[in-house]
Amino acid sequence: MASRKTLRRIDSDFSQTGFTLIEILVVVSLFAVISGLGLIVGMDSYRGYAFRTDRDTLVSLLQRARSQSVNNICIGACINGKPHGVFIDAASGRYILFQGTTYATRDETSDEITAASFLVGHSGLPEVVFAQLSGDASPIGDIVLFGANGQISTVSINAVGKISWTN
């Protein structure tokens, strides 16, 4: 049987193990700081991703509208091909690929609607139409996209329908 002195020594060894409240608070606060920094970096990455995706979507729709015009595509109940274009509906946050000479006079049944990111703003041309067979653009100019992190990209459309963009 163990003596009282031995039991007291074993008891005092166990009371010395564990973490103090200050040690736990330091670890928790370090974890909170690291998590906060990770969240900030993650949100910046997400905003950059959303911006690049929105720009790529807009460029792709413009290229598709031009391609449909050059190839004289007719969607729906029409006999000959029609011009195609893209309308940027900034109020509702969407891009509309349409068939017709203008967005106002388009054939609504052939609209293809694509959602735009709410993190990306637009200025410049609200609508671009490409002529049948030639692919000439009207009007010509720039569409400027700006992101929440200060990113800016300019999509330019020239008279012959060439689409170019900056990062």
PDB file of C-alpha atoms in Angstrom:
ATOM      1  CA  MET A   1       0.000   0.000   0.000  1.00  0.00           C
ATOM      2  CA  ALA A   2       1.290   3.454  -0.867  1.00  0.00           C
ATOM      3  CA  SER A   3       2.195   5.825   1.884  1.00  0.00           C
ATOM      4  CA  ARG A   4       0.591   9.246   2.315  1.00  0.00           C
ATOM      5  CA  LYS A   5       3.804  10.937   1.238  1.00  0.00           C
ATOM      6  CA  THR A   6       3.801   9.076  -2.082  1.00  0.00           C
ATOM      7  CA  LEU A   7       0.114   9.879  -2.686  1.00  0.00           C
ATOM      8  CA  ARG A   8       0.702  13.548  -1.920  1.00  0.00           C
ATOM      9  CA  ARG A   9       3.594  13.650  -4.435  1.00  0.00           C
ATOM     10  CA  ILE A  10       1.456  11.978  -7.129  1.00  0.00           C
ATOM     11  CA  ASP A  11      -1.416  14.394  -6.383  1.00  0.00           C
ATOM     12  CA  SER A  12       0.870  17.433  -6.616  1.00  0.00           C
ATOM     13  CA  ASP A  13       2.274  16.183  -9.979  1.00  0.00           C
ATOM     14  CA  PHE A  14      -1.228  16.039 -11.450  1.00  0.00           C
ATOM     15  CA  SER A  15      -2.180  19.489 -10.221  1.00  0.00           C
ATOM     16  CA  GLN A  16       0.804  20.980 -12.068  1.00  0.00           C
ATOM     17  CA  THR A  17      -0.290  19.677 -15.526  1.00  0.00           C
ATOM     18  CA  GLY A  18      -2.739  21.385 -17.926  1.00  0.00           C
ATOM     19  CA  PHE A  19      -3.033  24.861 -19.439  1.00  0.00           C
ATOM     20  CA  THR A  20      -3.594  28.117 -17.689  1.00  0.00           C
ATOM     21  CA  LEU A  21      -6.375  30.477 -18.708  1.00  0.00           C
ATOM     22  CA  ILE A  22      -3.867  32.938 -20.160  1.00  0.00           C
ATOM     23  CA  GLU A  23      -2.303  30.254 -22.359  1.00  0.00           C
ATOM     24  CA  ILE A  24      -5.718  29.270 -23.711  1.00  0.00           C
ATOM     25  CA  LEU A  25      -6.645  32.909 -24.389  1.00  0.00           C
ATOM     26  CA  VAL A  26      -3.379  33.511 -26.279  1.00  0.00           C
ATOM     27  CA  VAL A  27      -3.959  30.467 -28.497  1.00  0.00           C
ATOM     28  CA  VAL A  28      -7.596  31.404 -29.187  1.00  0.00           C
ATOM     29  CA  SER A  29      -6.682  35.009 -30.044  1.00  0.00           C
ATOM     30  CA  LEU A  30      -3.892  33.865 -32.396  1.00  0.00           C
ATOM     31  CA  PHE A  31      -6.347  31.530 -34.089  1.00  0.00           C
ATOM     32  CA  ALA A  32      -8.862  34.401 -34.470  1.00  0.00           C
ATOM     33  CA  VAL A  33      -6.248  36.722 -36.002  1.00  0.00           C
ATOM     34  CA  ILE A  34      -5.066  34.091 -38.496  1.00  0.00           C
ATOM     35  CA  SER A  35      -8.655  33.218 -39.415  1.00  0.00           C
ATOM     36  CA  GLY A  36      -9.499  36.894 -39.946  1.00  0.00           C
ATOM     37  CA  LEU A  37      -6.540  37.386 -42.263  1.00  0.00           C
ATOM     38  CA  GLY A  38      -7.513  34.263 -44.178  1.00  0.00           C
ATOM     39  CA  LEU A  39     -11.061  35.560 -44.584  1.00  0.00           C
ATOM     40  CA  ILE A  40      -9.832  38.906 -45.939  1.00  0.00           C
ATOM     41  CA  VAL A  41      -7.518  37.215 -48.441  1.00  0.00           C
ATOM     42  CA  GLY A  42     -10.289  34.796 -49.424  1.00  0.00           C
ATOM     43  CA  MET A  43     -12.782  37.600 -50.094  1.00  0.00           C
ATOM     44  CA  ASP A  44     -10.239  39.461 -52.231  1.00  0.00           C
ATOM     45  CA  SER A  45      -9.642  36.297 -54.227  1.00  0.00           C
ATOM     46  CA  TYR A  46     -13.377  35.761 -54.678  1.00  0.00           C
ATOM     47  CA  ARG A  47     -13.912  39.348 -55.872  1.00  0.00           C
ATOM     48  CA  GLY A  48     -11.070  38.987 -58.384  1.00  0.00           C
ATOM     49  CA  TYR A  49     -12.495  35.681 -59.598  1.00  0.00           C
ATOM     50  CA  ALA A  50     -15.996  37.181 -59.968  1.00  0.00           C
ATOM     51  CA  PHE A  51     -14.576  40.144 -61.909  1.00  0.00           C
ATOM     52  CA  ARG A  52     -12.578  37.993 -64.345  1.00  0.00           C
ATOM     53  CA  THR A  53     -15.509  35.623 -64.820  1.00  0.00           C
ATOM     54  CA  ASP A  54     -17.884  38.497 -65.582  1.00  0.00           C
ATOM     55  CA  ARG A  55     -15.446  40.015 -68.097  1.00  0.00           C
ATOM     56  CA  ASP A  56     -14.917  36.653 -69.802  1.00  0.00           C
ATOM     57  CA  THR A  57     -18.682  36.066 -69.952  1.00  0.00           C
ATOM     58  CA  LEU A  58     -19.297  39.452 -71.585  1.00  0.00           C
ATOM     59  CA  VAL A  59     -16.503  38.950 -74.145  1.00  0.00           C
ATOM     60  CA  SER A  60     -17.794  35.455 -74.928  1.00  0.00           C
ATOM     61  CA  LEU A  61     -21.333  36.750 -75.503  1.00  0.00           C
ATOM     62  CA  LEU A  62     -20.053  39.525 -77.775  1.00  0.00           C
ATOM     63  CA  GLN A  63     -18.027  37.009 -79.787  1.00  0.00           C
ATOM     64  CA  ARG A  64     -21.030  34.688 -80.009  1.00  0.00           C
ATOM     65  CA  ALA A  65     -23.325  37.484 -81.208  1.00  0.00           C
ATOM     66  CA  ARG A  66     -20.796  38.447 -83.873  1.00  0.00           C
ATOM     67  CA  SER A  67     -20.390  34.833 -84.950  1.00  0.00           C
ATOM     68  CA  GLN A  68     -24.155  34.363 -85.276  1.00  0.00           C
ATOM     69  CA  SER A  69     -24.382  37.548 -87.370  1.00  0.00           C
ATOM     70  CA  VAL A  70     -21.491  36.610 -89.655  1.00  0.00           C
ATOM     71  CA  ASN A  71     -22.939  33.116 -90.166  1.00  0.00           C
ATOM     72  CA  ASN A  72     -26.389  34.629 -90.873  1.00  0.00           C
ATOM     73  CA  ILE A  73     -28.036  32.576 -88.124  1.00  0.00           C
ATOM     74  CA  CYS A  74     -31.785  32.777 -87.721  1.00  0.00           C
ATOM     75  CA  ILE A  75     -33.241  31.668 -84.373  1.00  0.00           C
ATOM     76  CA  GLY A  76     -36.964  31.066 -84.234  1.00  0.00           C
ATOM     77  CA  ALA A  77     -39.563  31.987 -86.852  1.00  0.00           C
ATOM     78  CA  CYS A  78     -37.568  33.947 -89.429  1.00  0.00           C
ATOM     79  CA  ILE A  79     -36.592  33.094 -92.978  1.00  0.00           C
ATOM     80  CA  ASN A  80     -33.334  34.938 -93.540  1.00  0.00           C
ATOM     81  CA  GLY A  81     -30.681  35.576 -90.932  1.00  0.00           C
ATOM     82  CA  LYS A  82     -30.776  38.604 -88.717  1.00  0.00           C
ATOM     83  CA  PRO A  83     -28.274  40.819 -86.925  1.00  0.00           C
ATOM     84  CA  HIS A  84     -27.393  39.776 -83.382  1.00  0.00           C
ATOM     85  CA  GLY A  85     -26.279  41.835 -80.435  1.00  0.00           C
ATOM     86  CA  VAL A  86     -25.681  42.042 -76.708  1.00  0.00           C
ATOM     87  CA  PHE A  87     -27.504  44.334 -74.302  1.00  0.00           C
ATOM     88  CA  ILE A  88     -26.119  45.067 -70.834  1.00  0.00           C
ATOM     89  CA  ASP A  89     -29.041  45.441 -68.436  1.00  0.00           C
ATOM     90  CA  ALA A  90     -27.178  47.009 -65.521  1.00  0.00           C
ATOM     91  CA  ALA A  91     -30.379  47.643 -63.547  1.00  0.00           C
ATOM     92  CA  SER A  92     -31.229  43.950 -63.251  1.00  0.00           C
ATOM     93  CA  GLY A  93     -27.641  42.647 -63.463  1.00  0.00           C
ATOM     94  CA  ARG A  94     -27.787  40.590 -66.638  1.00  0.00           C
ATOM     95  CA  TYR A  95     -26.486  40.315 -70.178  1.00  0.00           C
ATOM     96  CA  ILE A  96     -28.970  39.647 -72.980  1.00  0.00           C
ATOM     97  CA  LEU A  97     -27.900  38.091 -76.275  1.00  0.00           C
ATOM     98  CA  PHE A  98     -30.639  39.115 -78.727  1.00  0.00           C
ATOM     99  CA  GLN A  99     -31.614  38.831 -82.385  1.00  0.00           C
ATOM    100  CA  GLY A 100     -32.637  41.983 -84.236  1.00  0.00           C
ATOM    101  CA  THR A 101     -31.421  45.385 -85.400  1.00  0.00           C
ATOM    102  CA  THR A 102     -31.750  46.928 -81.907  1.00  0.00           C
ATOM    103  CA  TYR A 103     -32.557  45.728 -78.434  1.00  0.00           C
ATOM    104  CA  ALA A 104     -35.819  47.706 -78.445  1.00  0.00           C
ATOM    105  CA  THR A 105     -37.043  46.079 -81.696  1.00  0.00           C
ATOM    106  CA  ARG A 106     -35.672  42.595 -81.061  1.00  0.00           C
ATOM    107  CA  ASP A 107     -37.482  39.275 -81.228  1.00  0.00           C
ATOM    108  CA  GLU A 108     -37.895  38.597 -77.489  1.00  0.00           C
ATOM    109  CA  THR A 109     -38.496  34.880 -77.981  1.00  0.00           C
ATOM    110  CA  SER A 110     -34.877  34.368 -79.062  1.00  0.00           C
ATOM    111  CA  ASP A 111     -33.294  36.199 -76.085  1.00  0.00           C
ATOM    112  CA  GLU A 112     -30.587  34.386 -74.147  1.00  0.00           C
ATOM    113  CA  ILE A 113     -30.222  35.845 -70.677  1.00  0.00           C
ATOM    114  CA  THR A 114     -27.027  35.453 -68.655  1.00  0.00           C
ATOM    115  CA  ALA A 115     -26.670  36.694 -65.086  1.00  0.00           C
ATOM    116  CA  ALA A 116     -23.952  39.246 -64.379  1.00  0.00           C
ATOM    117  CA  SER A 117     -22.095  39.463 -61.082  1.00  0.00           C
ATOM    118  CA  PHE A 118     -23.448  41.983 -58.588  1.00  0.00           C
ATOM    119  CA  LEU A 119     -19.819  42.764 -57.676  1.00  0.00           C
ATOM    120  CA  VAL A 120     -19.058  44.204 -61.132  1.00  0.00           C
ATOM    121  CA  GLY A 121     -20.240  47.567 -62.461  1.00  0.00           C
ATOM    122  CA  HIS A 122     -20.485  48.674 -66.084  1.00  0.00           C
ATOM    123  CA  SER A 123     -20.224  51.923 -67.988  1.00  0.00           C
ATOM    124  CA  GLY A 124     -19.934  52.816 -71.645  1.00  0.00           C
ATOM    125  CA  LEU A 125     -21.944  51.127 -74.387  1.00  0.00           C
ATOM    126  CA  PRO A 126     -25.143  49.500 -73.110  1.00  0.00           C
ATOM    127  CA  GLU A 127     -25.748  47.690 -76.415  1.00  0.00           C
ATOM    128  CA  VAL A 128     -23.723  46.419 -79.386  1.00  0.00           C
ATOM    129  CA  VAL A 129     -25.254  45.018 -82.587  1.00  0.00           C
ATOM    130  CA  PHE A 130     -23.311  43.132 -85.270  1.00  0.00           C
ATOM    131  CA  ALA A 131     -24.426  43.338 -88.928  1.00  0.00           C
ATOM    132  CA  GLN A 132     -25.385  40.259 -90.932  1.00  0.00           C
ATOM    133  CA  LEU A 133     -22.619  38.577 -92.941  1.00  0.00           C
ATOM    134  CA  SER A 134     -20.024  41.335 -92.359  1.00  0.00           C
ATOM    135  CA  GLY A 135     -20.026  41.366 -88.539  1.00  0.00           C
ATOM    136  CA  ASP A 136     -19.576  45.146 -88.513  1.00  0.00           C
ATOM    137  CA  ALA A 137     -20.415  46.627 -85.121  1.00  0.00           C
ATOM    138  CA  SER A 138     -22.776  49.445 -84.328  1.00  0.00           C
ATOM    139  CA  PRO A 139     -22.236  51.483 -82.253  1.00  0.00           C
ATOM    140  CA  ILE A 140     -18.497  51.295 -81.776  1.00  0.00           C
ATOM    141  CA  GLY A 141     -16.792  52.127 -78.523  1.00  0.00           C
ATOM    142  CA  ASP A 142     -15.867  50.758 -75.127  1.00  0.00           C
ATOM    143  CA  ILE A 143     -17.557  48.900 -72.310  1.00  0.00           C
ATOM    144  CA  VAL A 144     -15.765  49.512 -69.020  1.00  0.00           C
ATOM    145  CA  LEU A 145     -16.103  46.988 -66.217  1.00  0.00           C
ATOM    146  CA  PHE A 146     -15.035  47.900 -62.691  1.00  0.00           C
ATOM    147  CA  GLY A 147     -14.805  45.583 -59.726  1.00  0.00           C
ATOM    148  CA  ALA A 148     -15.188  45.981 -55.982  1.00  0.00           C
ATOM    149  CA  ASN A 149     -11.400  45.760 -55.452  1.00  0.00           C
ATOM    150  CA  GLY A 150     -10.612  48.547 -57.912  1.00  0.00           C
ATOM    151  CA  GLN A 151     -10.086  46.274 -60.926  1.00  0.00           C
ATOM    152  CA  ILE A 152     -10.856  47.892 -64.273  1.00  0.00           C
ATOM    153  CA  SER A 153     -11.148  46.220 -67.659  1.00  0.00           C
ATOM    154  CA  THR A 154     -12.052  47.854 -70.956  1.00  0.00           C
ATOM    155  CA  VAL A 155     -13.758  45.841 -73.700  1.00  0.00           C
ATOM    156  CA  SER A 156     -13.377  47.653 -77.023  1.00  0.00           C
ATOM    157  CA  ILE A 157     -15.425  47.044 -80.170  1.00  0.00           C
ATOM    158  CA  ASN A 158     -14.259  48.647 -83.415  1.00  0.00           C
ATOM    159  CA  ALA A 159     -16.166  49.310 -86.669  1.00  0.00           C
ATOM    160  CA  VAL A 160     -15.348  45.939 -88.246  1.00  0.00           C
ATOM    161  CA  GLY A 161     -16.495  44.095 -85.118  1.00  0.00           C
ATOM    162  CA  LYS A 162     -13.095  43.307 -83.602  1.00  0.00           C
ATOM    163  CA  ILE A 163     -13.465  42.691 -79.869  1.00  0.00           C
ATOM    164  CA  SER A 164     -10.458  43.356 -77.657  1.00  0.00           C
ATOM    165  CA  TRP A 165     -10.084  43.739 -73.912  1.00  0.00           C
ATOM    166  CA  THR A 166      -7.628  44.644 -71.218  1.00  0.00           C
ATOM    167  CA  ASN A 167      -7.018  42.861 -67.937  1.00  0.00           C
TER     168      ASN A 167
END
